[in-house]
Amino acid sequence: MINKIVLLVALILVYVSRNSSAVWASVGFGLIGYVFSDWLIPRVGDSFIKIGLFGKDLSKPGKPIIPETIGAVTATVYIFTMLFCIPFIFYKDMVVTTSGGGHRDISITENGTSNGSFFPHNKLSEFLSAVLCLQTTTMIGIADDLFDLRWRHKVFLPAIAAIPLLIVYYVDFGVTYVLVPNFLQKWVNGRTTVNLGSLYYVYMAAMSIFCPHSINILAGVNGLEVGESIVLGILAVFNDALYLLFGPEVSHESHKLSIIIIAPFIGVSYALWKWNRWPAKVFVGDTYCYFAGMVFAVVGILGHFSKTMLLIFVPQIINFLYSCPQLFHIVFCPRHRLPRFNEKDGLLYPSTADLVENPPKKFFIPILKLLGSLNLIRLEYVDNGKKDTIKSCTNMTLINLTLVWFGPMREDKLCNKILMINFIIGIIAILTRHLIGTLLFGTDNLRPITAF
Ligand code: UD1
Ligand code: MG
């Protein structure tokens, strides 16, 4: 019944968008995507299990088997939704009348304007490059779920998916300079901007690699991958809303594009979250993590606010930096770093890496001890009295750190706590960016906010 009401609201929004903003069409399609995914997900689980796409839920008694890679369903519904969206997003730009005889010198659009401008092919190419990039990313994710690709093979693949985006950025926008904060200007001869040239493209390619993988390594608790992606989506839309309400006119187009890409993403992700939250009925797979991360890279690049986009990824950046010793094999990294489930009390405890059989690099032992004394990891010693040989350390993820700081807890409580931390840090990051933008750069693009 609720889904029928949602569908009705969606159709009204899509209809209304003809005479107002295309943003409403994308919100409408987001709701349709939600209803369709919610209907589809429980119906495809058995087929996934039949072809071997399943995983063990490691934090449940008996480790039951549930369908995995269901993110492929979500990503496919999203891509179809975006394709259906195209006629509605470009409805007002479509030429319905020209001067005839094959001439396209004067065009009259549906909203009655006759200004000689033609269909905005650049906007359509932006949109199609986004869809192509997400489609390729989904393919990479499915390949990873099917063949469990090695990290060294898969790590750079998302950058290949991002090539269409970078080409469109180069042709349509091409800005490669960054603002220099006031206090650093004396180092660059008083210049207020520095042109990074091709390095800026390297940076954007790096972002397209970082975002997908950063979501994949902050994972392993029911509902977390999808939950954090929804939180990131809400934060991005919050930032867009600030620009649309207070920002200059020139920034409106890119922030509308951001909402147009993110609204359907939130819709399909919310349906997935309903089935993936504790106790999970399905797993999302690497497909979803890559797809979700790439949505934000796409928005950051095409919306021309990739640096602000990285701000909302602060928790994922912290998780990555914290994980580095294990990711770069300075400290042993087990196949799974998700928390340890205790069947007796049903709670999650920090999981550990065995450092007796796999000792860490020598130079890192004092750093491990320092991290231990700062309560940033928990160490166990072979002989607790002497404290010289480390027996194990807790795995370096924000998930385990939350358990080190707040004690053992049930899986759903842990997930909610991490999502709440993610949300609060994101809001603080966005507000700080706008509030101290003027202090650092002497200017900010949200005028009324920086007025105080
Ligand atoms: C990444 C992490 C790994 C973590 C895993 C969990 C790094 C370097 N890798 O690996 O430490 O253990 O994600 O997703 O940080 N699972 C659950 N409950 C969940 C989610 C997943 O038990 O809520 C288990 C299931 O057995 C599932 C498996 O994790 O089949 C999926 O792991 P996979 O996505 O293949 O791991 P990676 O992405 O390689
Ligand atoms: Mg994974």
Short mmCIF file of C-alpha atoms and ligand atoms in Angstrom, two decimals:
data_model
loop_
_atom_site.label_atom_id
_atom_site.label_comp_id
_atom_site.label_asym_id
_atom_site.label_seq_id
_atom_site.Cartn_x
_atom_site.Cartn_y
_atom_site.Cartn_z
CA MET A 1 0.00 0.00 0.00
CA ILE A 2 2.78 2.44 1.02
CA ASN A 3 4.69 1.62 -2.15
CA LYS A 4 1.57 2.41 -4.22
CA ILE A 5 1.32 5.85 -2.57
CA VAL A 6 5.05 6.40 -3.19
CA LEU A 7 4.52 5.46 -6.84
CA LEU A 8 1.63 7.91 -7.15
CA VAL A 9 3.72 10.73 -5.62
CA ALA A 10 6.54 9.79 -8.01
CA LEU A 11 4.29 10.06 -11.07
CA ILE A 12 2.96 13.45 -9.89
CA LEU A 13 6.54 14.71 -9.43
CA VAL A 14 7.59 13.51 -12.88
CA TYR A 15 4.51 15.20 -14.41
CA VAL A 16 5.04 18.45 -12.48
CA SER A 17 8.71 18.59 -13.56
CA ARG A 18 7.61 19.41 -17.14
CA ASN A 19 6.79 22.92 -16.07
CA SER A 20 9.26 23.38 -13.27
CA SER A 21 12.71 21.95 -12.54
CA ALA A 22 14.16 18.68 -13.90
CA VAL A 23 15.24 18.03 -10.31
CA TRP A 24 11.66 16.98 -9.52
CA ALA A 25 11.75 14.42 -12.33
CA SER A 26 14.88 12.86 -10.83
CA VAL A 27 13.29 12.80 -7.35
CA GLY A 28 10.23 11.15 -8.91
CA PHE A 29 12.40 8.57 -10.68
CA GLY A 30 14.29 8.05 -7.41
CA LEU A 31 10.99 7.02 -5.79
CA ILE A 32 10.15 4.74 -8.75
CA GLY A 33 13.65 3.22 -8.45
CA TYR A 34 13.03 2.64 -4.74
CA VAL A 35 9.69 0.88 -5.30
CA PHE A 36 11.06 -1.28 -8.12
CA SER A 37 14.24 -2.28 -6.22
CA ASP A 38 12.23 -3.03 -3.09
CA TRP A 39 9.99 -5.33 -5.15
CA LEU A 40 12.85 -6.98 -7.06
CA ILE A 41 15.45 -7.66 -4.33
CA PRO A 42 13.54 -10.32 -2.35
CA ARG A 43 12.55 -12.03 -5.62
CA VAL A 44 16.05 -12.54 -7.03
CA GLY A 45 17.85 -13.87 -3.93
CA ASP A 46 17.30 -17.59 -4.68
CA SER A 47 18.57 -17.22 -8.25
CA PHE A 48 21.74 -15.58 -6.95
CA ILE A 49 22.32 -18.42 -4.48
CA LYS A 50 21.70 -20.99 -7.26
CA ILE A 51 24.57 -19.63 -9.35
CA GLY A 52 26.90 -19.45 -6.36
CA LEU A 53 26.55 -15.75 -5.49
CA PHE A 54 26.18 -16.09 -1.75
CA GLY A 55 28.18 -15.29 1.37
CA LYS A 56 28.33 -16.40 5.00
CA ASP A 57 27.00 -13.89 7.50
CA LEU A 58 30.00 -14.14 9.81
CA SER A 59 28.43 -12.26 12.73
CA LYS A 60 25.45 -14.56 13.26
CA PRO A 61 25.10 -17.85 15.12
CA GLY A 62 25.79 -20.71 12.68
CA LYS A 63 27.04 -18.29 9.98
CA PRO A 64 23.97 -18.59 7.70
CA ILE A 65 24.30 -18.26 3.94
CA ILE A 66 22.57 -15.35 2.20
CA PRO A 67 22.61 -13.98 -1.38
CA GLU A 68 25.57 -11.74 -2.23
CA THR A 69 26.16 -9.15 -5.03
CA ILE A 70 22.59 -7.85 -4.71
CA GLY A 71 24.16 -4.42 -5.30
CA ALA A 72 24.19 -5.48 -8.98
CA VAL A 73 20.37 -5.31 -8.91
CA THR A 74 20.47 -1.87 -7.31
CA ALA A 75 23.05 -0.56 -9.77
CA THR A 76 21.11 -1.93 -12.75
CA VAL A 77 17.84 -0.38 -11.57
CA TYR A 78 19.73 2.90 -11.04
CA ILE A 79 21.21 2.86 -14.55
CA PHE A 80 17.78 2.08 -16.11
CA THR A 81 16.25 4.85 -13.98
CA MET A 82 18.83 7.32 -15.26
CA LEU A 83 18.13 6.31 -18.86
CA PHE A 84 14.36 6.75 -18.36
CA CYS A 85 15.12 10.14 -16.80
CA ILE A 86 16.79 11.55 -19.91
CA PRO A 87 13.68 12.69 -21.84
CA PHE A 88 12.30 14.36 -18.71
CA ILE A 89 15.53 16.09 -17.74
CA PHE A 90 15.97 17.52 -21.22
CA TYR A 91 12.28 18.03 -21.87
CA LYS A 92 12.48 21.81 -21.84
CA ASP A 93 15.50 21.85 -24.11
CA MET A 94 14.07 19.62 -26.76
CA VAL A 95 13.46 21.40 -30.01
CA VAL A 96 9.84 21.14 -30.95
CA THR A 97 9.87 23.72 -33.72
CA THR A 98 12.62 25.03 -35.95
CA SER A 99 12.49 27.41 -38.87
CA GLY A 100 11.96 24.36 -41.05
CA GLY A 101 13.62 23.10 -44.22
CA GLY A 102 16.22 21.31 -42.18
CA HIS A 103 17.59 24.64 -40.85
CA ARG A 104 18.46 24.65 -37.21
CA ASP A 105 19.24 28.36 -37.03
CA ILE A 106 16.26 29.27 -34.88
CA SER A 107 14.81 26.92 -32.34
CA ILE A 108 11.71 27.13 -30.25
CA THR A 109 11.70 25.05 -27.12
CA GLU A 110 8.73 23.62 -25.29
CA ASN A 111 8.82 26.40 -22.69
CA GLY A 112 8.27 28.92 -25.45
CA THR A 113 11.73 30.47 -25.62
CA SER A 114 13.03 31.19 -29.09
CA ASN A 115 16.55 32.37 -28.60
CA GLY A 116 18.39 30.67 -31.37
CA SER A 117 20.08 28.29 -28.93
CA PHE A 118 20.10 24.61 -29.71
CA PHE A 119 19.78 21.49 -27.68
CA PRO A 120 22.54 21.45 -24.99
CA HIS A 121 24.60 18.54 -26.31
CA ASN A 122 27.30 19.35 -23.77
CA LYS A 123 24.85 18.72 -20.91
CA LEU A 124 23.69 15.49 -22.49
CA SER A 125 27.29 14.32 -22.96
CA GLU A 126 27.96 15.09 -19.27
CA PHE A 127 24.95 13.01 -18.32
CA LEU A 128 25.81 10.13 -20.66
CA SER A 129 29.44 10.08 -19.52
CA ALA A 130 28.16 9.71 -15.95
CA VAL A 131 25.93 6.78 -16.94
CA LEU A 132 28.73 5.14 -18.95
CA CYS A 133 31.17 5.52 -16.08
CA LEU A 134 28.73 4.00 -13.57
CA GLN A 135 27.88 1.18 -15.96
CA THR A 136 31.58 0.30 -16.38
CA THR A 137 32.14 0.54 -12.62
CA THR A 138 29.24 -1.87 -12.07
CA MET A 139 30.86 -4.30 -14.54
CA ILE A 140 34.14 -4.09 -12.62
CA GLY A 141 32.29 -4.71 -9.35
CA ILE A 142 30.49 -7.77 -10.75
CA ALA A 143 33.81 -9.13 -12.03
CA ASP A 144 35.25 -8.67 -8.55
CA ASP A 145 32.32 -10.45 -6.89
CA LEU A 146 32.50 -13.32 -9.40
CA PHE A 147 36.25 -13.84 -9.43
CA ASP A 148 37.39 -12.25 -6.14
CA LEU A 149 40.03 -10.16 -7.97
CA ARG A 150 43.37 -9.53 -6.25
CA TRP A 151 43.79 -6.03 -4.81
CA ARG A 152 46.81 -5.29 -7.00
CA HIS A 153 44.72 -6.09 -10.09
CA LYS A 154 41.56 -4.25 -9.20
CA VAL A 155 42.87 -1.17 -7.46
CA PHE A 156 43.34 1.04 -10.57
CA LEU A 157 40.39 -0.26 -12.62
CA PRO A 158 37.91 2.49 -11.53
CA ALA A 159 40.19 5.13 -13.11
CA ILE A 160 39.57 3.50 -16.51
CA ALA A 161 35.82 3.79 -15.93
CA ALA A 162 36.36 7.51 -15.22
CA ILE A 163 38.01 8.30 -18.60
CA PRO A 164 34.74 9.54 -20.23
CA LEU A 165 34.20 11.90 -17.28
CA LEU A 166 37.70 13.34 -17.52
CA ILE A 167 37.33 13.89 -21.27
CA VAL A 168 34.03 15.72 -20.77
CA TYR A 169 35.61 17.78 -17.98
CA TYR A 170 38.53 18.66 -20.27
CA VAL A 171 36.34 19.67 -23.20
CA ASP A 172 33.54 21.44 -21.32
CA PHE A 173 35.19 22.96 -18.27
CA GLY A 174 38.92 22.44 -18.28
CA VAL A 175 39.62 24.44 -15.12
CA THR A 176 42.76 23.04 -13.49
CA TYR A 177 43.66 25.77 -11.03
CA VAL A 178 43.10 25.69 -7.30
CA LEU A 179 42.73 28.56 -4.85
CA VAL A 180 45.70 29.16 -2.56
CA PRO A 181 44.85 29.88 1.09
CA ASN A 182 45.88 33.40 2.24
CA PHE A 183 48.58 32.12 4.58
CA LEU A 184 50.29 30.15 1.78
CA GLN A 185 50.19 32.90 -0.85
CA LYS A 186 53.59 34.30 0.10
CA TRP A 187 55.16 30.99 -1.00
CA VAL A 188 53.75 31.35 -4.54
CA ASN A 189 54.67 35.01 -5.17
CA GLY A 190 51.37 36.30 -3.81
CA ARG A 191 49.28 34.47 -6.40
CA THR A 192 45.73 33.59 -5.34
CA THR A 193 45.52 30.56 -7.63
CA VAL A 194 47.90 27.85 -8.79
CA ASN A 195 47.41 25.99 -12.05
CA LEU A 196 47.90 22.27 -11.50
CA GLY A 197 47.51 21.45 -15.21
CA SER A 198 47.53 17.73 -15.94
CA LEU A 199 48.12 17.03 -12.22
CA TYR A 200 44.51 18.07 -11.67
CA TYR A 201 43.41 15.20 -13.94
CA VAL A 202 45.63 12.83 -11.98
CA TYR A 203 43.93 14.10 -8.83
CA MET A 204 40.45 13.48 -10.29
CA ALA A 205 41.45 9.99 -11.47
CA ALA A 206 42.81 9.32 -7.96
CA MET A 207 39.47 10.42 -6.54
CA SER A 208 37.64 7.95 -8.80
CA ILE A 209 39.91 5.22 -7.42
CA PHE A 210 39.66 6.32 -3.81
CA CYS A 211 35.88 6.77 -3.42
CA PRO A 212 34.85 3.22 -4.47
CA HIS A 213 37.60 1.46 -2.51
CA SER A 214 37.11 3.62 0.58
CA ILE A 215 33.50 2.44 0.89
CA ASN A 216 34.58 -1.17 0.32
CA ILE A 217 37.04 -1.09 3.23
CA LEU A 218 34.61 0.52 5.66
CA ALA A 219 32.44 -2.60 5.48
CA GLY A 220 31.65 -5.87 7.19
CA VAL A 221 28.73 -4.93 9.46
CA ASN A 222 25.16 -5.49 8.27
CA GLY A 223 23.84 -2.31 6.65
CA LEU A 224 27.06 -0.33 6.88
CA GLU A 225 28.12 -0.03 3.21
CA VAL A 226 24.65 1.06 2.10
CA GLY A 227 24.02 3.12 5.23
CA GLU A 228 27.22 5.15 4.83
CA SER A 229 26.44 5.68 1.13
CA ILE A 230 22.99 7.02 2.00
CA VAL A 231 24.54 9.30 4.64
CA LEU A 232 27.08 10.56 2.07
CA GLY A 233 24.21 11.12 -0.39
CA ILE A 234 22.23 13.13 2.16
CA LEU A 235 25.31 15.22 2.99
CA ALA A 236 25.96 15.92 -0.69
CA VAL A 237 22.34 16.99 -1.21
CA PHE A 238 22.58 19.19 1.92
CA ASN A 239 25.61 20.90 0.38
CA ASP A 240 23.72 21.28 -2.93
CA ALA A 241 20.75 22.79 -1.10
CA LEU A 242 23.05 25.36 0.54
CA TYR A 243 24.32 26.40 -2.89
CA LEU A 244 20.87 26.50 -4.46
CA LEU A 245 19.55 28.63 -1.58
CA PHE A 246 22.51 30.92 -0.92
CA GLY A 247 25.04 30.36 -3.69
CA PRO A 248 25.59 32.42 -6.82
CA GLU A 249 23.47 31.75 -9.93
CA VAL A 250 26.46 30.30 -11.84
CA SER A 251 26.80 27.43 -9.38
CA HIS A 252 23.13 26.38 -9.64
CA GLU A 253 23.45 24.22 -12.77
CA SER A 254 26.16 21.99 -11.33
CA HIS A 255 24.36 21.54 -8.02
CA LYS A 256 21.13 20.68 -9.81
CA LEU A 257 23.07 18.06 -11.79
CA SER A 258 24.41 16.75 -8.50
CA ILE A 259 20.87 16.29 -7.10
CA ILE A 260 19.72 14.75 -10.40
CA ILE A 261 22.42 12.08 -10.07
CA ILE A 262 22.14 11.56 -6.31
CA ALA A 263 18.34 11.52 -5.75
CA PRO A 264 17.75 8.27 -7.71
CA PHE A 265 20.85 6.84 -6.01
CA ILE A 266 19.36 7.47 -2.56
CA GLY A 267 16.06 5.91 -3.73
CA VAL A 268 17.54 2.61 -4.91
CA SER A 269 20.00 2.50 -2.01
CA TYR A 270 17.25 2.92 0.58
CA ALA A 271 15.48 -0.14 -0.86
CA LEU A 272 18.74 -2.11 -0.64
CA TRP A 273 19.35 -0.91 2.91
CA LYS A 274 15.94 -2.27 3.97
CA TRP A 275 17.13 -5.77 2.98
CA ASN A 276 20.76 -5.41 4.03
CA ARG A 277 20.30 -3.87 7.49
CA TRP A 278 20.56 -6.04 10.57
CA PRO A 279 19.66 -8.93 10.45
CA ALA A 280 20.73 -8.91 6.79
CA LYS A 281 18.67 -10.86 4.26
CA VAL A 282 21.11 -10.03 1.45
CA PHE A 283 24.71 -8.84 1.03
CA VAL A 284 25.47 -5.94 -1.26
CA GLY A 285 28.79 -7.23 -2.64
CA ASP A 286 31.73 -5.24 -3.93
CA THR A 287 29.55 -4.25 -6.90
CA TYR A 288 27.53 -1.91 -4.70
CA CYS A 289 30.58 -0.45 -2.91
CA TYR A 290 32.28 0.44 -6.20
CA PHE A 291 29.09 1.73 -7.79
CA ALA A 292 28.22 3.87 -4.75
CA GLY A 293 31.72 5.32 -4.42
CA MET A 294 31.79 6.15 -8.11
CA VAL A 295 28.47 8.03 -7.89
CA PHE A 296 30.21 10.53 -5.61
CA ALA A 297 33.33 10.73 -7.76
CA VAL A 298 31.10 11.42 -10.79
CA VAL A 299 29.19 14.15 -8.98
CA GLY A 300 32.38 15.72 -7.63
CA ILE A 301 34.03 15.78 -11.06
CA LEU A 302 31.05 16.81 -13.21
CA GLY A 303 29.72 19.21 -10.59
CA HIS A 304 33.18 20.83 -10.35
CA PHE A 305 33.33 20.49 -6.58
CA SER A 306 35.56 17.46 -6.17
CA LYS A 307 37.41 19.05 -3.22
CA THR A 308 34.19 19.74 -1.30
CA MET A 309 33.06 16.20 -2.13
CA LEU A 310 36.19 14.82 -0.49
CA LEU A 311 35.26 16.74 2.67
CA ILE A 312 32.17 14.61 3.21
CA PHE A 313 34.41 11.56 2.80
CA VAL A 314 36.42 12.56 5.91
CA PRO A 315 35.43 9.41 7.90
CA GLN A 316 36.34 7.21 4.91
CA ILE A 317 39.64 9.11 4.52
CA ILE A 318 40.39 8.61 8.22
CA ASN A 319 39.54 4.90 7.88
CA PHE A 320 41.87 4.63 4.89
CA LEU A 321 44.77 6.42 6.61
CA TYR A 322 44.23 4.37 9.76
CA SER A 323 44.18 1.19 7.62
CA CYS A 324 47.37 2.04 5.71
CA PRO A 325 49.77 -0.04 7.86
CA GLN A 326 47.65 -3.12 7.12
CA LEU A 327 46.83 -2.21 3.50
CA PHE A 328 50.53 -1.79 2.71
CA HIS A 329 51.45 -4.95 4.67
CA ILE A 330 53.56 -3.22 7.31
CA VAL A 331 51.30 -4.95 9.82
CA PHE A 332 49.66 -8.30 8.97
CA CYS A 333 46.26 -7.87 7.28
CA PRO A 334 43.92 -10.89 7.63
CA ARG A 335 41.46 -11.64 4.77
CA HIS A 336 38.62 -10.28 6.93
CA ARG A 337 38.97 -7.42 9.38
CA LEU A 338 35.30 -7.30 10.40
CA PRO A 339 34.64 -7.52 14.17
CA ARG A 340 34.64 -10.87 16.00
CA PHE A 341 31.21 -12.25 16.86
CA ASN A 342 30.77 -13.86 20.26
CA GLU A 343 27.97 -16.43 20.06
CA LYS A 344 27.60 -16.51 23.89
CA ASP A 345 26.43 -12.92 24.35
CA GLY A 346 25.57 -12.06 20.71
CA LEU A 347 27.87 -9.04 20.78
CA LEU A 348 30.67 -7.87 18.48
CA TYR A 349 34.22 -7.47 19.81
CA PRO A 350 37.23 -5.93 18.06
CA SER A 351 38.90 -8.48 15.77
CA THR A 352 42.66 -8.91 15.95
CA ALA A 353 45.65 -9.61 13.72
CA ASP A 354 47.99 -12.34 14.93
CA LEU A 355 51.47 -10.79 15.14
CA VAL A 356 53.37 -13.81 16.44
CA GLU A 357 53.21 -15.85 13.22
CA ASN A 358 53.24 -12.70 11.09
CA PRO A 359 55.42 -10.14 12.88
CA PRO A 360 55.13 -6.48 11.82
CA LYS A 361 58.03 -4.62 10.15
CA LYS A 362 60.59 -3.83 12.88
CA PHE A 363 60.53 -0.05 12.43
CA PHE A 364 56.79 -0.07 13.08
CA ILE A 365 56.85 -1.81 16.48
CA PRO A 366 57.45 1.43 18.48
CA ILE A 367 54.65 3.11 16.48
CA LEU A 368 52.32 0.20 17.30
CA LYS A 369 53.19 0.61 20.99
CA LEU A 370 52.58 4.36 20.75
CA LEU A 371 49.19 3.78 19.07
CA GLY A 372 48.42 1.28 21.84
CA SER A 373 49.28 3.77 24.58
CA LEU A 374 47.07 6.40 22.87
CA ASN A 375 44.19 3.88 22.88
CA LEU A 376 44.05 3.98 19.07
CA ILE A 377 44.53 0.20 18.95
CA ARG A 378 44.44 -2.48 21.61
CA LEU A 379 47.58 -4.59 21.98
CA GLU A 380 48.07 -7.96 23.58
CA TYR A 381 51.58 -9.02 24.66
CA VAL A 382 53.08 -12.54 24.76
CA ASP A 383 54.16 -11.89 28.32
CA ASN A 384 51.93 -9.16 29.70
CA GLY A 385 54.35 -8.50 32.56
CA LYS A 386 57.33 -7.67 30.29
CA LYS A 387 55.40 -6.10 27.41
CA ASP A 388 58.15 -6.56 24.83
CA THR A 389 56.76 -9.04 22.25
CA ILE A 390 53.39 -8.07 20.79
CA LYS A 391 51.04 -11.05 20.41
CA SER A 392 48.22 -9.32 18.53
CA CYS A 393 46.71 -5.94 17.74
CA THR A 394 43.15 -4.98 16.91
CA ASN A 395 42.56 -4.60 13.18
CA MET A 396 42.92 -1.00 12.06
CA THR A 397 39.43 -0.03 10.90
CA LEU A 398 37.06 2.60 12.27
CA ILE A 399 34.65 -0.26 13.01
CA ASN A 400 37.10 -1.94 15.39
CA LEU A 401 38.19 1.41 16.83
CA THR A 402 34.55 2.17 17.70
CA LEU A 403 34.45 -1.13 19.60
CA VAL A 404 37.78 -0.38 21.33
CA TRP A 405 36.44 2.99 22.50
CA PHE A 406 32.82 2.17 23.30
CA GLY A 407 33.08 -1.51 24.25
CA PRO A 408 31.38 -4.57 22.72
CA MET A 409 27.95 -4.02 21.20
CA ARG A 410 25.28 -5.61 19.03
CA GLU A 411 25.79 -5.39 15.27
CA ASP A 412 22.88 -3.00 14.57
CA LYS A 413 23.92 -0.64 17.40
CA LEU A 414 27.48 -0.58 16.04
CA CYS A 415 26.26 0.19 12.53
CA ASN A 416 24.00 3.01 13.75
CA LYS A 417 26.78 4.49 15.87
CA ILE A 418 29.21 4.58 12.93
CA LEU A 419 26.55 6.09 10.65
CA MET A 420 25.79 8.75 13.24
CA ILE A 421 29.51 9.60 13.60
CA ASN A 422 29.78 9.74 9.78
CA PHE A 423 26.81 12.11 9.56
CA ILE A 424 27.99 14.45 12.34
CA ILE A 425 31.55 14.66 10.95
CA GLY A 426 30.12 15.33 7.46
CA ILE A 427 27.86 18.17 8.63
CA ILE A 428 30.72 19.72 10.62
CA ALA A 429 33.04 19.39 7.58
CA ILE A 430 30.57 21.12 5.22
CA LEU A 431 29.75 23.96 7.63
CA THR A 432 33.41 24.45 8.52
CA ARG A 433 34.32 24.57 4.83
CA HIS A 434 31.89 27.45 4.28
CA LEU A 435 32.52 29.22 7.55
CA ILE A 436 36.29 29.27 7.30
CA GLY A 437 36.33 29.54 3.48
CA THR A 438 36.52 33.32 3.77
CA LEU A 439 39.29 33.15 6.37
CA LEU A 440 41.43 30.84 4.26
CA PHE A 441 40.76 32.14 0.77
CA GLY A 442 39.39 35.64 1.41
CA THR A 443 36.22 34.57 -0.40
CA ASP A 444 33.62 31.82 -0.34
CA ASN A 445 30.94 30.93 -2.80
CA LEU A 446 28.11 30.92 -0.23
CA ARG A 447 27.72 34.65 0.34
CA PRO A 448 25.04 34.96 3.06
CA ILE A 449 26.61 32.20 5.15
CA THR A 450 30.05 33.76 5.10
CA ALA A 451 28.56 37.13 5.95
CA PHE A 452 28.92 36.34 9.62
C1 UD1 B 1 36.68 -5.77 2.72
C2 UD1 B 1 37.67 -5.57 3.88
C3 UD1 B 1 37.64 -6.78 4.81
C4 UD1 B 1 36.22 -6.95 5.33
C5 UD1 B 1 35.26 -7.13 4.16
C6 UD1 B 1 33.83 -7.19 4.66
C7 UD1 B 1 39.84 -4.49 3.82
C8 UD1 B 1 41.18 -4.46 3.22
N1 UD1 B 1 39.01 -5.42 3.34
O1 UD1 B 1 37.20 -6.87 1.96
O2 UD1 B 1 38.52 -6.55 5.88
O3 UD1 B 1 36.16 -8.11 6.15
O4 UD1 B 1 35.39 -6.01 3.25
O5 UD1 B 1 32.90 -6.85 3.72
O6 UD1 B 1 39.51 -3.71 4.69
N2 UD1 B 1 30.30 -9.99 5.58
C9 UD1 B 1 29.59 -10.26 6.74
N3 UD1 B 1 28.71 -9.32 7.18
C10 UD1 B 1 28.50 -8.14 6.52
C11 UD1 B 1 29.22 -7.88 5.34
C12 UD1 B 1 30.11 -8.83 4.89
O7 UD1 B 1 29.76 -11.31 7.33
O8 UD1 B 1 27.68 -7.34 6.96
C13 UD1 B 1 31.22 -11.02 5.06
C14 UD1 B 1 30.47 -12.09 4.29
O9 UD1 B 1 31.09 -13.32 4.52
C15 UD1 B 1 30.65 -11.65 2.86
C16 UD1 B 1 32.03 -11.06 2.91
O10 UD1 B 1 32.13 -10.41 4.18
O11 UD1 B 1 30.57 -12.74 1.96
C17 UD1 B 1 32.25 -10.03 1.83
O12 UD1 B 1 33.58 -9.68 1.84
P1 UD1 B 1 34.23 -9.00 0.56
O13 UD1 B 1 33.38 -7.83 0.16
O14 UD1 B 1 34.54 -9.99 -0.49
O15 UD1 B 1 35.58 -8.48 1.19
P2 UD1 B 1 36.55 -7.36 0.61
O16 UD1 B 1 35.78 -6.29 -0.04
O17 UD1 B 1 37.64 -8.01 -0.16
MG MG B 2 33.69 -5.86 -0.16
#
